[in-house]
XYZ file of C-alpha atoms in Angstrom:
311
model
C 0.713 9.827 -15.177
C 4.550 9.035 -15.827
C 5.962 7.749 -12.648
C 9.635 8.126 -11.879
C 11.786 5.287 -12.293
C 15.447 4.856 -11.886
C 18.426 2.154 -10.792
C 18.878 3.208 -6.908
C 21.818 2.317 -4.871
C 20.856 0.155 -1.516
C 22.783 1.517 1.380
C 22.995 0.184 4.903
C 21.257 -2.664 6.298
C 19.694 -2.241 9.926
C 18.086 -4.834 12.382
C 14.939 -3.426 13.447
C 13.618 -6.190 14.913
C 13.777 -9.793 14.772
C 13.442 -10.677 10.640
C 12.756 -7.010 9.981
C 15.397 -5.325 7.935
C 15.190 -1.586 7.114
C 17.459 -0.081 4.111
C 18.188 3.165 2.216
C 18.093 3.854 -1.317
C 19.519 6.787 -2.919
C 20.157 8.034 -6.264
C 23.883 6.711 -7.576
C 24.775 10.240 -8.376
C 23.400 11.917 -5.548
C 20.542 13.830 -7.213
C 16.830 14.103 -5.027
C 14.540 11.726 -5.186
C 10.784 12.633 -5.786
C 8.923 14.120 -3.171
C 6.251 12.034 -1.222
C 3.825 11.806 1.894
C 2.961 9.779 4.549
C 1.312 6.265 2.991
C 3.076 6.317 -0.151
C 4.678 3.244 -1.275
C 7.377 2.109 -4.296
C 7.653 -0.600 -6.269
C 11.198 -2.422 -6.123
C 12.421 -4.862 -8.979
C 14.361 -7.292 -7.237
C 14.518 -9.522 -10.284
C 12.959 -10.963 -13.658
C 9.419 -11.716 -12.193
C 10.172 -10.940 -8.805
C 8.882 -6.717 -8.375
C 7.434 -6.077 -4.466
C 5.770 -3.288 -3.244
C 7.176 -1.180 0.169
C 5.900 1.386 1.965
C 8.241 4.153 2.321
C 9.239 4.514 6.491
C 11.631 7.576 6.435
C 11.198 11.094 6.391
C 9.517 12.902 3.903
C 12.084 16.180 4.019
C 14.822 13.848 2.887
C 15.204 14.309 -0.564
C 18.465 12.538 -0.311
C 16.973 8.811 0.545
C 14.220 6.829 0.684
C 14.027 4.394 3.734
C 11.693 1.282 3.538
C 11.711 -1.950 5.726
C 10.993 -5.420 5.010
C 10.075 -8.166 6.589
C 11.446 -12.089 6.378
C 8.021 -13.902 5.334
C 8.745 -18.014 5.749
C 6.506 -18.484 3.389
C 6.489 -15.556 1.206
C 6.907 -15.659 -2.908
C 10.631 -15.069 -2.252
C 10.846 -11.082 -2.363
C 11.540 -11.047 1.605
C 14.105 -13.967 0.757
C 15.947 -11.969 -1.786
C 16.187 -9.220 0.364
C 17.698 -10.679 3.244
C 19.175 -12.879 1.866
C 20.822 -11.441 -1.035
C 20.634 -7.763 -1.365
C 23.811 -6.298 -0.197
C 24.609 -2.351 0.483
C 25.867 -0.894 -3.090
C 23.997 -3.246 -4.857
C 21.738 -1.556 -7.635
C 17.945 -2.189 -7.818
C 14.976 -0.823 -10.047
C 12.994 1.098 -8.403
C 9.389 2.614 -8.953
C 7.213 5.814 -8.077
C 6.186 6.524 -5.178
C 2.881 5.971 -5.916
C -0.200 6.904 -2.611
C -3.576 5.235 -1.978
C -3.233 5.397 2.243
C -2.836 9.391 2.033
C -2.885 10.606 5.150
C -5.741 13.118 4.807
C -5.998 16.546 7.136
C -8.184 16.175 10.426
C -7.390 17.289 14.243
C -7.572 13.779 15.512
C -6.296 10.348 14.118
C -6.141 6.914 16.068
C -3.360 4.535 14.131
C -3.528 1.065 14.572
C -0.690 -1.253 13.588
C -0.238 -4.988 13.270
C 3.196 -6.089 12.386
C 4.718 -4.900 9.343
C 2.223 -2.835 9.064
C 3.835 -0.369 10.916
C 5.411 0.830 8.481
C 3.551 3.174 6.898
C 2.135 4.589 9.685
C 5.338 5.533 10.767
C 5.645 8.554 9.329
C 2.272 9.577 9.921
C 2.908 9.894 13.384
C 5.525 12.808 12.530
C 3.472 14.639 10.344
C 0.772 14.689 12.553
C 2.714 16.091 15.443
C 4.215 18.289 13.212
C 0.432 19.618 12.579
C -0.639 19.836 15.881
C -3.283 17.308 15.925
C -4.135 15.103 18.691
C -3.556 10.689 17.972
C -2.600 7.939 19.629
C -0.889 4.598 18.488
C -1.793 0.928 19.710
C 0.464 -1.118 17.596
C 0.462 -5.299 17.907
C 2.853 -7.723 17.221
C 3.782 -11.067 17.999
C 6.171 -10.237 20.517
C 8.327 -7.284 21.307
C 11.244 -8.185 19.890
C 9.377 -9.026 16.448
C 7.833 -5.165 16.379
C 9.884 -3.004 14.520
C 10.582 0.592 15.517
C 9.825 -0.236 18.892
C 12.871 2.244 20.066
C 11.768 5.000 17.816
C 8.752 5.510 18.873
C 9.482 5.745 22.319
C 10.154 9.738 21.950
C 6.191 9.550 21.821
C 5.783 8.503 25.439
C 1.934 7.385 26.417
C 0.294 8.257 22.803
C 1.746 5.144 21.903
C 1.081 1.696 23.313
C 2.677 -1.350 22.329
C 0.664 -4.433 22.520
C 2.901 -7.568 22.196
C 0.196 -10.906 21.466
C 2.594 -12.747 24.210
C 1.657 -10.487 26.748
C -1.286 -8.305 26.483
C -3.239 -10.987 24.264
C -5.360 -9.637 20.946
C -5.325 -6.207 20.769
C -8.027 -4.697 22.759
C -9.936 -2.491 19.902
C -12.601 -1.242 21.659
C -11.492 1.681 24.099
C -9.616 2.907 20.764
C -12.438 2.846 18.613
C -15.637 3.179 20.838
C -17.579 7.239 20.412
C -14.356 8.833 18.631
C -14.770 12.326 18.922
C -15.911 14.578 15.916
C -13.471 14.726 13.172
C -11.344 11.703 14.035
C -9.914 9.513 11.342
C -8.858 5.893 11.968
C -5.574 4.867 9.653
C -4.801 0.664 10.302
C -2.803 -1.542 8.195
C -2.052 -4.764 9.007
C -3.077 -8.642 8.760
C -6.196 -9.205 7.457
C -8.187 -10.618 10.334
C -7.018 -6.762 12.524
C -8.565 -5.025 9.456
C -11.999 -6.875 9.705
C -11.783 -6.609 13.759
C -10.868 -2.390 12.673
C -13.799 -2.538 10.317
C -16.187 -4.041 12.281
C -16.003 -1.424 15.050
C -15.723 1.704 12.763
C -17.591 3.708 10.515
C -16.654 3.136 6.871
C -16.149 6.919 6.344
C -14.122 7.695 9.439
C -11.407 4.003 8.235
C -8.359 4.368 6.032
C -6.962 0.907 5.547
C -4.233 -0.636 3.921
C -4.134 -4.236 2.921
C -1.201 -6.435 2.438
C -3.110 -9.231 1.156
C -5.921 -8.489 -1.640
C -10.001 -8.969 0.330
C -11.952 -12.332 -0.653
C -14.004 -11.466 -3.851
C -17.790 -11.340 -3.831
C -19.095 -14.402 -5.576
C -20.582 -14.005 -8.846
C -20.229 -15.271 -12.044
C -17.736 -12.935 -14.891
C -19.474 -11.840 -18.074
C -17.697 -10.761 -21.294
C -17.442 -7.302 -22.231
C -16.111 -4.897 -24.934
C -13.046 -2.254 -23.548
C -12.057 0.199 -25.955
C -8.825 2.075 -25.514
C -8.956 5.318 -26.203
C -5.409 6.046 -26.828
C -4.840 3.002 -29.319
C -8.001 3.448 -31.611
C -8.546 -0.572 -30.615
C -11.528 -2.603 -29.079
C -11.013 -5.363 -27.680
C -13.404 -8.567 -26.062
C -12.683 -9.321 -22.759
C -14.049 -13.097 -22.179
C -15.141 -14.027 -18.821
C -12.063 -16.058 -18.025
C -9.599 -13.376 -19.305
C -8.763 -9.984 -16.630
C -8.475 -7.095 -19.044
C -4.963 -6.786 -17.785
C -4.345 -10.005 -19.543
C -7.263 -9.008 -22.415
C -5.019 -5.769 -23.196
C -1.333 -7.029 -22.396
C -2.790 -10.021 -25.465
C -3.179 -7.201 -28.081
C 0.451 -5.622 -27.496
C -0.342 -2.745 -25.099
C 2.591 -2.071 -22.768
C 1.038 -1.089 -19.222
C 2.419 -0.870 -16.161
C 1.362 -3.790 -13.806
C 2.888 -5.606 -10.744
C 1.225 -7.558 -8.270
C -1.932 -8.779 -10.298
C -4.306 -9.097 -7.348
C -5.716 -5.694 -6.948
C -3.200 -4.675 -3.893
C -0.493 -2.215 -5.349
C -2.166 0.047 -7.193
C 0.451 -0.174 -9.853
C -2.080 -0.488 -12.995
C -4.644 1.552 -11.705
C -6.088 3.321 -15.086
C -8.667 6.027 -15.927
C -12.051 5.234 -17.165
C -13.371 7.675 -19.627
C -16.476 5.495 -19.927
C -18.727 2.968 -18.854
C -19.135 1.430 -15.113
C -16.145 -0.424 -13.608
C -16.986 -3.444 -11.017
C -14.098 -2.983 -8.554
C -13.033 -6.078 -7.115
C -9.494 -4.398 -6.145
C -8.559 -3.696 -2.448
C -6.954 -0.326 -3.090
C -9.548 2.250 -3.890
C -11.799 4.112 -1.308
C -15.771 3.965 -1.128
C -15.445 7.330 -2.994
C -12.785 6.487 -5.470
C -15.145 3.387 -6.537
C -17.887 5.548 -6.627
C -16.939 8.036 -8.914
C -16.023 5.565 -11.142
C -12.831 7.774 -12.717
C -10.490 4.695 -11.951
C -10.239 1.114 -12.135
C -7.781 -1.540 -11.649
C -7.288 -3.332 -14.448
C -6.057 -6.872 -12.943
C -8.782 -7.922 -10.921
C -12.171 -5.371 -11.633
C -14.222 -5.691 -14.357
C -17.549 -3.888 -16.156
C -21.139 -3.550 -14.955
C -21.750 -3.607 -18.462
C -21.259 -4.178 -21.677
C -18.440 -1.269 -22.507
C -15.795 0.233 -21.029
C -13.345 2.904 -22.590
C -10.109 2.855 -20.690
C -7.056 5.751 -21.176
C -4.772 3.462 -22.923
């Protein structure tokens, strides 16, 4: 699939809450941007080396901009520096997709939980569920209040919606959220990793959507070398047990699109016309890994001995 990809012009910078910054981008000559749903996310190429991944916070019916948020990590790998710190309304940055792996899928009930950031793409899940009549409620967690962003919008929600600052309620109380959910109730959370395992814990793996920030702690075992054969090139290729097949392909002279390299963006996600993939990524769901039609190539590997990727 070709993804869109274009120089976007950053318009106005807003506080959102403390070290939170939200921004537009739009098209320098005014034209639409793609289309996209609630979850999706784009990547944004700040510099040489330095491409980050945002979810996309606005509305979906305006074609016009996209709206994402970002927040000032201390000790981040200096995307959320750049931002702040550097990236000024009019400047001109490369931007990528949107690409969706947190769709938010039909049902008549949802419960969102937030942590943070993670906010963000739940955001506009909350307006496209009221706009389809279902029934959810928001608990969304922070640090304090004035580190949550959106706090204000949100408000028009009234009581489906309760904000949990740490420095006053204490750890988000999970459990009257999450205990016998009615029939046909989907859970969305994104957030730090320890809320996901506390969301996990208490939930039904095919009831969760989750989106993770950071990529999960691999199962140990040992790597084994394997054969990948791309389909598209006529070439096969070894993959040794120290090499990704990322790395193993990019080697040969095969342009593909990558980003992150830790199984979290999605980014170089690439059909599998053959063989078994061993996902070790933290994007796909229980069914996408077990149909076995995609894998990503950074981090997942082969049950086997062959694999023959689209490339």
């Amino acid at each position: 699939m070709t993804l869109y990809e274009a120089e976007l012009v950053v318009g106005p910078r807003e506080s959102v809450a403390d070290g939170v910054l939200a921004l537009t981008l739009r098209h320098p000559s005014g034209a639409d941007l793609p289309a996209w749903r609630p979850g999706a996310h784009v990547d944004v190429v700040l510099g040489p080396g330095l491409e980050r991944q945002y979810s996309l916070c606005g509305d979906p019916a305006d074609r016009g901009t996209w709206r994402i948020a970002v927040l000032r990590e201390a000790d981040g790998r200096g995307g959320s520096a750049y931002v702040h710190g550097r990236l000024a309304p009019g400047d001109r940055v490369r931007v990528r997709g949107p690409r969706n792996h947190f769709a938010l899928e039909p049902a008549p009930r949802y419960r969102f939980v937030a942590g943070g950031i993670g906010i963000t793409p739940i955001l506009p899940m909350l307006a496209a569920a009221e706009a389809a009549g279902a029934e959810w409620t928001l608990l969304y967690g922070g640090r304090t209040r004035a580190s949550m962003a959106f706090v204000e919008e949100l408000g028009r929600y009234g009581d489906r919606v309760r904000i949990a600052p740490q420095d006053e309620t204490g750890l988000l109380d999970l459990d009257p959220v999450l205990a016998a959910l009615p029939a046909g109730t989907l859970v969305y959370c994104c957030g730090p990793e320890p809320l996901l395992d506390a969301v996990q814990e208490r939930c039904p793996p095919r009831l969760l959507r989750v989106e993770r920030f950071r990529p999960r702690e691999a199962e140990p075992g040992g790597n084994t070398e394997f054969e990948v054969v791309l389909d598209r090139s006529g070439r096969t290729l070894v993959v040794t047990p120290d090499v990704s097949v990322l790395d193993t392909v990019r080697a040969a002279g095969i342009e593909v699109l990558y980003s992150c390299t830790e199984g979290t963006c999605g980014t170089c996600e690439t059909d599998v016309l053959e063989g078994v993939p061993e996902h070790r990524d933290s994007v796909l769901t229980e069914a996408e890994r077990e149909s076995g039609e995609t894998m990503l190539i950074c981090v997942s590997r082969c049950r086997g001995k062959r694999l023959v990727l689209d490339l």
